[in-house]
């Protein structure tokens, strides 16, 4: 019989990577993934910082607007109080003048019934004047309050509107 054994052939080169090459490839892949993740984290951190700075700018602008509204309101309050104080002082002077005139008139009364009548007329007139002055001062105060609070109300509305979600977001 013929010898059918095969002759030994030299070993063919294998395409398997060596352990060092495998580790190098794995390390490079890990570095690529880590770099991508760090870049993503850096981008998101930058975006968060920009949003934070924008929020600080908005808060600063709102604070400035709040102070401006408060100053305007204070100016209006000061003017209104000055006007009301002037009106009260004028009313007090007029009342003192009327009281002095009434006292002089009372000294010229010819009889007790006439004195009582004059005093009653004076009291009724002063009471009506006081009621009228109180009503006038109340109206002036209400009008002043509307003016005083208008800048604050406008600022509150503007602040509320700025907090609404943006339509283009």
Coordinates of N, CA, C and O in Angstrom, one line a residue:
X1 N 0.8 -1.1 0.0 CA 0.0 0.0 0.0 C 0.9 1.2 0.0 O 1.9 1.3 0.6
X2 N 0.3 2.2 -0.5 CA 1.1 3.4 -0.6 C 0.9 4.2 0.6 O -0.1 4.2 1.2
X3 N 1.9 4.8 1.0 CA 1.9 5.7 2.1 C 1.1 6.9 1.8 O 1.4 7.7 1.0
X4 N 0.0 7.1 2.5 CA -0.9 8.2 2.2 C -0.8 9.3 3.3 O -1.6 10.1 3.4
X5 N 0.2 9.3 4.0 CA 0.3 10.4 5.0 C 0.8 11.6 4.3 O 1.5 11.6 3.4
X6 N 0.3 12.6 4.8 CA 0.6 13.9 4.3 C 1.9 14.4 4.8 O 2.2 14.2 6.0
X7 N 2.6 15.1 4.1 CA 3.8 15.7 4.6 C 3.5 16.9 5.4 O 2.5 17.7 5.1
X8 N 4.2 17.2 6.4 CA 4.0 18.3 7.3 C 4.3 19.6 6.6 O 5.3 19.7 5.9
X9 N 3.3 20.5 6.6 CA 3.5 21.8 6.0 C 3.9 22.8 7.0 O 3.5 22.7 8.2
X10 N 4.6 23.8 6.6 CA 5.0 24.8 7.6 C 3.7 25.5 8.0 O 2.8 25.7 7.3
X11 N 3.8 26.0 9.3 CA 2.6 26.7 9.9 C 2.3 28.0 9.2 O 3.2 28.8 8.8
X12 N 1.0 28.1 8.9 CA 0.6 29.3 8.2 C 0.5 30.5 9.2 O 0.1 30.3 10.4
X13 N 0.8 31.7 8.8 CA 0.7 32.8 9.7 C -0.7 33.0 10.1 O -1.6 32.9 9.3
X14 N -1.0 33.2 11.4 CA -2.3 33.4 11.9 C -2.7 34.8 11.9 O -1.8 35.7 12.0
X15 N -4.0 35.2 11.7 CA -4.4 36.5 11.7 C -4.9 37.0 13.0 O -5.4 38.1 13.2
X16 N -4.8 36.1 14.0 CA -5.2 36.5 15.4 C -4.3 37.6 15.9 O -3.1 37.5 15.7
X17 N -4.9 38.6 16.6 CA -4.1 39.7 17.2 C -3.4 39.2 18.4 O -3.9 38.4 19.1
X18 N -2.3 39.8 18.6 CA -1.6 39.4 19.8 C -2.2 40.1 21.0 O -3.0 41.1 20.8
X19 N -2.0 39.7 22.2 CA -2.6 40.3 23.4 C -2.2 41.8 23.5 O -3.1 42.6 23.9
X20 N -1.1 42.2 23.1 CA -0.7 43.6 23.2 C -1.5 44.4 22.2 O -2.0 45.5 22.5
X21 N -1.7 43.9 21.0 CA -2.5 44.6 20.0 C -3.9 44.7 20.4 O -4.6 45.8 20.2
X22 N -4.4 43.7 21.0 CA -5.8 43.7 21.5 C -6.0 44.7 22.6 O -7.0 45.5 22.6
X23 N -5.0 44.8 23.5 CA -5.1 45.8 24.6 C -5.0 47.2 24.0 O -5.7 48.1 24.5
X24 N -4.1 47.4 23.0 CA -4.0 48.7 22.4 C -5.2 49.1 21.8 O -5.7 50.3 21.9
X25 N -5.9 48.2 21.0 CA -7.1 48.5 20.4 C -8.2 48.9 21.4 O -9.0 49.8 21.2
X26 N -8.3 48.1 22.4 CA -9.3 48.3 23.5 C -9.1 49.6 24.2 O -10.0 50.4 24.4
X27 N -7.8 50.0 24.4 CA -7.5 51.2 25.1 C -7.9 52.4 24.2 O -8.4 53.4 24.6
X28 N -7.6 52.3 22.9 CA -7.9 53.3 21.9 C -9.4 53.5 21.8 O -9.9 54.7 21.8
X29 N -10.2 52.4 21.8 CA -11.6 52.5 21.8 C -12.2 53.2 23.1 O -13.0 54.0 23.0
X30 N -11.6 52.8 24.2 CA -12.0 53.4 25.5 C -11.7 54.9 25.5 O -12.5 55.7 26.0
X31 N -10.5 55.2 25.0 CA -10.2 56.7 24.9 C -11.1 57.4 24.0 O -11.5 58.6 24.3
X32 N -11.5 56.9 22.9 CA -12.4 57.5 21.9 C -13.8 57.7 22.6 O -14.3 58.8 22.5
X33 N -14.3 56.7 23.3 CA -15.6 56.8 24.0 C -15.5 57.8 25.1 O -16.4 58.7 25.3
X34 N -14.4 57.8 25.9 CA -14.2 58.7 27.0 C -14.1 60.1 26.5 O -14.8 61.0 27.1
X35 N -13.4 60.3 25.4 CA -13.3 61.7 24.8 C -14.6 62.2 24.4 O -15.0 63.3 24.6
X36 N -15.4 61.3 23.7 CA -16.7 61.7 23.3 C -17.6 62.1 24.4 O -18.4 63.1 24.4
X37 N -17.6 61.3 25.5 CA -18.4 61.6 26.7 C -17.9 62.9 27.4 O -18.8 63.7 27.8
X38 N -16.6 63.1 27.5 CA -16.1 64.3 28.1 C -16.5 65.5 27.3 O -16.9 66.6 27.8
X39 N -16.4 65.4 25.9 CA -16.9 66.5 25.1 C -18.3 66.8 25.3 O -18.8 68.0 25.3
X40 N -19.2 65.8 25.4 CA -20.6 65.9 25.6 C -20.8 66.6 27.0 O -21.6 67.6 27.1
X41 N -20.1 66.2 28.0 CA -20.3 66.8 29.3 C -19.8 68.3 29.3 O -20.5 69.1 29.8
X42 N -18.7 68.6 28.6 CA -18.2 69.9 28.5 C -19.3 70.8 27.7 O -19.5 71.9 28.2
X43 N -19.9 70.3 26.7 CA -20.9 71.0 25.9 C -22.1 71.3 26.8 O -22.6 72.5 26.9
X44 N -22.5 70.3 27.5 CA -23.7 70.5 28.4 C -23.4 71.4 29.5 O -24.3 72.2 29.9
X45 N -22.2 71.3 30.1 CA -21.8 72.3 31.1 C -21.8 73.7 30.6 O -22.2 74.6 31.3
X46 N -21.2 73.9 29.4 CA -21.2 75.2 28.8 C -22.6 75.8 28.6 O -22.9 76.9 28.9
X47 N -23.5 74.9 28.1 CA -24.9 75.3 27.9 C -25.5 75.7 29.2 O -26.3 76.7 29.3
X48 N -25.3 74.9 30.3 CA -25.9 75.2 31.6 C -25.4 76.5 32.1 O -26.1 77.3 32.7
X49 N -24.1 76.7 31.9 CA -23.5 78.0 32.4 C -24.1 79.2 31.7 O -24.4 80.2 32.3
X50 N -24.2 79.0 30.4 CA -24.8 80.1 29.6 C -26.3 80.4 30.1 O -26.7 81.5 30.2
X51 N -27.0 79.3 30.3 CA -28.4 79.5 30.8 C -28.4 80.2 32.2 O -29.2 81.1 32.5
X52 N -27.4 79.8 33.0 CA -27.3 80.4 34.4 C -27.0 81.9 34.3 O -27.5 82.7 35.0
X53 N -26.1 82.2 33.4 CA -25.7 83.6 33.2 C -26.8 84.4 32.6 O -27.1 85.6 33.0
X54 N -27.6 83.8 31.7 CA -28.8 84.5 31.2 C -29.8 84.7 32.3 O -30.4 85.8 32.4
X55 N -30.0 83.7 33.2 CA -30.9 83.9 34.3 C -30.5 85.0 35.2 O -31.3 85.8 35.7
X56 N -29.2 85.1 35.4 CA -28.6 86.2 36.3 C -28.9 87.5 35.6 O -29.3 88.5 36.3
X57 N -28.7 87.6 34.3 CA -28.9 88.9 33.6 C -30.4 89.3 33.7 O -30.7 90.4 33.9
X58 N -31.3 88.3 33.5 CA -32.7 88.6 33.6 C -33.1 89.0 35.0 O -33.8 90.0 35.2
X59 N -32.5 88.4 36.0 CA -32.8 88.8 37.4 C -32.3 90.2 37.7 O -32.9 91.0 38.4
X60 N -31.1 90.5 37.2 CA -30.5 91.8 37.4 C -31.4 92.9 36.7 O -31.7 93.9 37.3
X61 N -31.8 92.6 35.5 CA -32.7 93.6 34.8 C -34.0 93.7 35.5 O -34.5 94.8 35.6
X62 N -34.6 92.6 36.0 CA -35.8 92.7 36.8 C -35.6 93.5 38.0 O -36.5 94.3 38.4
X63 N -34.5 93.3 38.7 CA -34.3 94.0 39.9 C -34.1 95.5 39.7 O -34.7 96.4 40.4
X64 N -33.4 95.9 38.6 CA -33.3 97.3 38.2 C -34.7 97.9 37.9 O -35.0 99.0 38.3
X65 N -35.5 97.1 37.2 CA -36.9 97.6 36.9 C -37.7 97.7 38.1 O -38.5 98.7 38.2
X66 N -37.6 96.8 39.1 CA -38.3 96.9 40.3 C -37.9 98.1 41.1 O -38.8 98.8 41.6
X67 N -36.6 98.4 41.2 CA -36.1 99.6 41.9 C -36.7 100.9 41.2 O -37.1 101.8 41.8
X68 N -36.6 100.9 39.8 CA -37.1 102.1 39.1 C -38.6 102.3 39.4 O -39.1 103.4 39.6
X69 N -39.4 101.2 39.4 CA -40.8 101.3 39.7 C -41.1 101.8 41.1 O -41.9 102.6 41.3
X70 N -40.3 101.3 42.0 CA -40.4 101.7 43.4 C -40.1 103.2 43.6 O -40.8 104.0 44.3
X71 N -39.0 103.7 42.9 CA -38.6 105.1 42.9 C -39.7 106.0 42.3 O -40.1 107.0 42.9
X72 N -40.3 105.5 41.2 CA -41.4 106.3 40.6 C -42.6 106.3 41.5 O -43.2 107.4 41.6
X73 N -42.9 105.2 42.1 CA -44.0 105.2 43.0 C -43.8 106.1 44.2 O -44.7 106.8 44.7
X74 N -42.6 106.1 44.7 CA -42.2 107.0 45.9 C -42.3 108.4 45.5 O -42.8 109.2 46.3
X75 N -41.9 108.8 44.3 CA -42.0 110.2 43.8 C -43.5 110.6 43.7 O -43.9 111.7 44.2
X76 N -44.3 109.7 43.2 CA -45.7 110.0 43.1 C -46.4 110.1 44.5 O -47.2 111.0 44.7
X77 N -46.0 109.2 45.4 CA -46.5 109.3 46.8 C -46.1 110.6 47.4 O -47.0 111.2 48.1
X78 N -44.9 111.0 47.3 CA -44.4 112.2 47.9 C -45.2 113.4 47.3 O -45.6 114.3 48.1
X79 N -45.4 113.5 46.0 CA -46.2 114.6 45.4 C -47.6 114.6 45.9 O -48.2 115.6 46.2
X80 N -48.2 113.4 46.0 CA -49.6 113.3 46.4 C -49.7 113.7 47.9 O -50.7 114.4 48.2
X81 N -48.8 113.3 48.7 CA -48.9 113.6 50.1 C -48.7 115.1 50.4 O -49.3 115.7 51.2
X82 N -47.8 115.7 49.6 CA -47.6 117.2 49.7 C -48.8 117.9 49.3 O -49.2 118.9 50.0
X83 N -49.5 117.5 48.2 CA -50.7 118.1 47.8 C -51.8 118.0 48.9 O -52.5 118.9 49.2
X84 N -51.9 116.8 49.4 CA -53.0 116.5 50.5 C -52.6 117.4 51.7 O -53.5 118.0 52.3
X85 N -51.4 117.4 52.1 CA -51.0 118.2 53.3 C -51.3 119.7 53.0 O -51.8 120.4 54.0
X86 N -51.0 120.2 51.8 CA -51.4 121.6 51.5 C -52.9 121.8 51.6 O -53.3 122.8 52.2
X87 N -53.7 120.9 51.1 CA -55.1 121.0 51.2 C -55.6 121.0 52.6 O -56.5 121.8 53.0
X88 N -55.1 120.1 53.4 CA -55.4 120.0 54.9 C -55.1 121.4 55.6 O -55.9 121.9 56.4
X89 N -53.9 121.9 55.3 CA -53.5 123.1 55.9 C -54.4 124.3 55.5 O -54.8 125.1 56.3
X90 N -54.8 124.3 54.2 CA -55.7 125.4 53.7 C -57.0 125.2 54.4 O -57.6 126.2 54.8
X91 N -57.5 124.0 54.5 CA -58.8 123.8 55.2 C -58.8 124.2 56.6 O -59.7 124.8 57.1
X92 N -57.7 123.9 57.3 CA -57.5 124.3 58.7 C -57.5 125.8 58.9 O -58.1 126.3 59.8
X93 N -56.8 126.5 57.9 CA -56.8 127.9 58.0 C -58.2 128.5 57.8 O -58.6 129.4 58.5
X94 N -58.9 128.0 56.7 CA -60.3 128.4 56.5 C -61.2 128.2 57.6 O -62.0 129.0 58.0
X95 N -61.0 127.0 58.3 CA -61.8 126.7 59.4 C -61.5 127.7 60.6 O -62.5 128.1 61.3
X96 N -60.3 128.0 60.8 CA -59.9 128.9 61.9 C -60.5 130.3 61.6 O -61.0 131.0 62.5
X97 N -60.4 130.7 60.3 CA -61.0 132.0 59.9 C -62.5 132.0 60.2 O -63.1 133.0 60.7
X98 N -63.2 130.9 59.8 CA -64.7 130.8 59.9 C -65.0 130.8 61.4 O -66.0 131.4 61.9
X99 N -64.2 130.1 62.2 CA -64.5 130.0 63.7 C -64.3 131.4 64.3 O -65.1 131.8 65.2
X100 N -63.3 132.1 63.9 CA -63.0 133.5 64.4 C -64.2 134.4 64.0 O -64.7 135.2 64.9
X101 N -64.6 134.3 62.8 CA -65.8 135.2 62.4 C -67.0 134.8 63.1 O -67.8 135.7 63.5
X102 N -67.3 133.5 63.4 CA -68.5 133.1 64.1 C -68.4 133.6 65.5 O -69.4 134.0 66.1
X103 N -67.2 133.5 66.1 CA -67.1 134.0 67.5 C -67.4 135.5 67.6 O -68.1 135.9 68.6
X104 N -66.9 136.3 66.7 CA -67.2 137.7 66.6 C -68.7 137.9 66.5 O -69.3 138.8 67.1
X105 N -69.3 137.1 65.6 CA -70.7 137.3 65.4 C -71.5 136.9 66.6 O -72.5 137.5 66.9
X106 N -71.1 135.9 67.3 CA -71.8 135.5 68.5 C -71.7 136.6 69.6 O -72.7 136.7 70.4
X107 N -70.7 137.3 69.6 CA -70.6 138.4 70.7 C -71.5 139.5 70.4 O -71.8 140.3 71.2
X108 N -72.0 139.6 69.1 CA -72.9 140.7 68.8 C -74.4 140.2 68.8 O -75.3 141.0 68.4
X109 N -74.6 139.0 69.4 CA -76.0 138.5 69.5 C -76.8 139.4 70.4 O -76.3 139.8 71.5
X110 N -78.1 139.7 70.1 CA -78.9 140.6 70.9 C -79.6 139.8 72.0 O -80.0 140.4 73.0
X111 N -79.8 138.5 71.8 CA -80.6 137.8 72.8 C -80.0 136.3 72.8 O -79.3 135.9 71.9
X112 N -80.4 135.6 73.9 CA -80.0 134.2 74.0 C -80.5 133.4 72.9 O -79.8 132.6 72.3
X113 N -81.8 133.5 72.5 CA -82.3 132.7 71.4 C -81.5 133.0 70.1 O -81.2 132.1 69.3
X114 N -81.2 134.2 69.9 CA -80.4 134.5 68.7 C -79.0 133.9 68.8 O -78.5 133.4 67.8
X115 N -78.4 133.9 69.9 CA -77.1 133.3 70.2 C -77.2 131.8 69.9 O -76.3 131.3 69.2
X116 N -78.2 131.2 70.4 CA -78.3 129.7 70.2 C -78.6 129.4 68.7 O -78.0 128.5 68.2
X117 N -79.4 130.3 68.1 CA -79.6 130.1 66.6 C -78.3 130.2 65.8 O -78.0 129.4 65.0
X118 N -77.5 131.3 66.1 CA -76.3 131.5 65.4 C -75.3 130.4 65.7 O -74.6 129.9 64.7
X119 N -75.2 129.9 66.9 CA -74.3 128.8 67.2 C -74.7 127.6 66.5 O -73.9 126.8 66.0
X120 N -76.0 127.3 66.5 CA -76.5 126.1 65.8 C -76.2 126.1 64.3 O -75.8 125.1 63.7
X121 N -76.5 127.3 63.7 CA -76.2 127.5 62.3 C -74.7 127.3 62.0 O -74.3 126.6 61.0
X122 N -73.8 127.8 62.8 CA -72.4 127.6 62.7 C -72.0 126.2 62.8 O -71.2 125.6 62.0
X123 N -72.5 125.5 63.8 CA -72.2 124.1 64.0 C -72.6 123.2 62.8 O -71.9 122.3 62.3
X124 N -73.9 123.5 62.3 CA -74.3 122.7 61.1 C -73.5 123.0 59.9 O -73.1 122.1 59.2
X125 N -73.1 124.2 59.7 CA -72.3 124.6 58.5 C -70.9 123.9 58.7 O -70.3 123.4 57.7
X126 N -70.3 124.0 59.9 CA -69.0 123.3 60.1 C -69.1 121.8 59.9 O -68.1 121.2 59.3
X127 N -70.1 121.2 60.4 CA -70.3 119.8 60.2 C -70.4 119.4 58.7 O -69.7 118.5 58.3
X128 N -71.2 120.2 58.0 CA -71.3 119.9 56.5 C -70.0 120.1 55.8 O -69.6 119.4 54.9
X129 N -69.3 121.2 56.2 CA -68.0 121.4 55.6 C -67.0 120.3 55.9 O -66.2 119.9 55.1
X130 N -67.1 119.8 57.2 CA -66.2 118.7 57.5 C -66.5 117.4 56.8 O -65.6 116.7 56.3
X131 N -67.8 117.2 56.6 CA -68.2 116.0 55.8 C -67.7 116.2 54.3 O -67.1 115.2 53.7
X132 N -67.9 117.3 53.8 CA -67.5 117.6 52.4 C -66.0 117.5 52.3 O -65.5 116.9 51.3
X133 N -65.2 118.0 53.2 CA -63.8 118.0 53.2 C -63.3 116.5 53.3 O -62.3 116.1 52.6
X134 N -63.9 115.8 54.2 CA -63.5 114.3 54.3 C -63.8 113.6 53.0 O -62.9 112.8 52.6
X135 N -64.9 113.8 52.4 CA -65.2 113.1 51.1 C -64.2 113.5 50.1 O -63.7 112.7 49.3
X136 N -63.9 114.8 50.0 CA -62.9 115.3 49.0 C -61.5 114.7 49.3 O -60.8 114.3 48.3
X137 N -61.1 114.7 50.5 CA -59.8 114.1 50.9 C -59.8 112.6 50.6 O -58.8 112.0 50.1
X138 N -60.9 111.9 50.8 CA -61.0 110.5 50.5 C -60.8 110.2 49.0 O -60.1 109.3 48.6
X139 N -61.5 111.0 48.2 CA -61.3 110.9 46.8 C -59.9 111.2 46.3 O -59.3 110.5 45.5
X140 N -59.3 112.2 46.9 CA -57.9 112.6 46.6 C -57.0 111.4 47.0 O -56.0 111.1 46.2
X141 N -57.2 110.8 48.1 CA -56.4 109.7 48.6 C -56.5 108.5 47.6 O -55.6 107.8 47.3
X142 N -57.8 108.2 47.2 CA -58.0 107.0 46.3 C -57.3 107.3 45.0 O -56.7 106.4 44.4
X143 N -57.5 108.5 44.5 CA -56.8 108.9 43.2 C -55.3 108.8 43.3 O -54.6 108.3 42.5
X144 N -54.8 109.3 44.5 CA -53.3 109.2 44.7 C -52.8 107.7 44.8 O -51.8 107.4 44.2
X145 N -53.6 106.9 45.4 CA -53.2 105.5 45.6 C -53.2 104.8 44.2 O -52.3 104.0 43.9
X146 N -54.1 105.2 43.3 CA -54.1 104.6 42.0 C -52.8 105.0 41.3 O -52.2 104.2 40.6
X147 N -52.4 106.3 41.4 CA -51.2 106.7 40.7 C -50.0 106.2 41.4 O -49.0 105.9 40.7
X148 N -50.0 106.0 42.7 CA -48.8 105.5 43.4 C -48.6 104.1 43.1 O -47.4 103.7 42.9
X149 N -49.6 103.3 43.0 CA -49.4 101.9 42.7 C -49.3 101.5 41.2 O -49.0 100.4 40.9
X150 N -49.6 102.5 40.4 CA -49.5 102.2 38.9 C -48.2 101.7 38.5 O -48.1 100.6 37.8
X151 N -47.0 102.3 38.8 CA -45.7 101.8 38.4 C -45.4 100.4 38.9 O -44.9 99.6 38.3
X152 N -45.8 100.2 40.2 CA -45.6 98.9 40.8 C -46.4 97.8 40.1 O -45.9 96.7 39.8
X153 N -47.7 98.1 39.8 CA -48.5 97.2 39.1 C -48.0 96.9 37.7 O -48.0 95.7 37.2
X154 N -47.6 97.9 37.0 CA -47.0 97.7 35.6 C -45.8 96.9 35.7 O -45.6 96.0 34.8
X155 N -44.9 97.1 36.7 CA -43.7 96.2 36.8 C -44.1 94.8 37.2 O -43.5 93.9 36.6
X156 N -45.1 94.6 38.0 CA -45.5 93.2 38.4 C -46.0 92.5 37.1 O -45.7 91.3 36.9
X157 N -46.8 93.2 36.3 CA -47.3 92.6 35.1 C -46.2 92.3 34.1 O -46.2 91.2 33.5
X158 N -45.2 93.2 34.0 CA -44.1 92.9 33.1 C -43.3 91.8 33.6 O -42.8 90.9 32.8
X159 N -43.1 91.7 34.9 CA -42.3 90.5 35.4 C -43.0 89.2 35.2 O -42.4 88.2 34.9
X160 N -44.4 89.3 35.4 CA -45.1 88.0 35.2 C -45.1 87.6 33.7 O -45.0 86.4 33.4
X161 N -45.2 88.6 32.9 CA -45.1 88.3 31.4 C -43.8 87.7 31.0 O -43.7 86.8 30.2
X162 N -42.7 88.2 31.6 CA -41.4 87.7 31.3 C -41.1 86.3 31.8 O -40.3 85.6 31.3
X163 N -41.9 85.9 32.8 CA -41.8 84.5 33.3 C -42.6 83.5 32.5 O -42.5 82.3 32.7
X164 N -43.5 84.0 31.6 CA -44.3 83.1 30.8 C -43.4 82.3 29.8 O -42.4 82.9 29.4
X165 N -43.7 81.1 29.5 CA -42.8 80.4 28.6 C -42.8 81.0 27.2 O -43.8 81.6 26.8
X166 N -41.7 81.0 26.6 CA -41.5 81.6 25.3 C -42.3 80.9 24.2 O -42.4 79.7 24.2
X167 N -42.9 81.6 23.3 CA -43.7 81.0 22.2 C -42.8 80.3 21.2 O -43.3 79.4 20.5
X168 N -41.6 80.8 21.0 CA -40.7 80.1 20.0 C -39.9 79.0 20.6 O -39.0 78.5 19.9
X169 N -40.1 78.6 21.8 CA -39.3 77.5 22.4 C -39.9 76.2 22.0 O -41.0 76.0 21.7

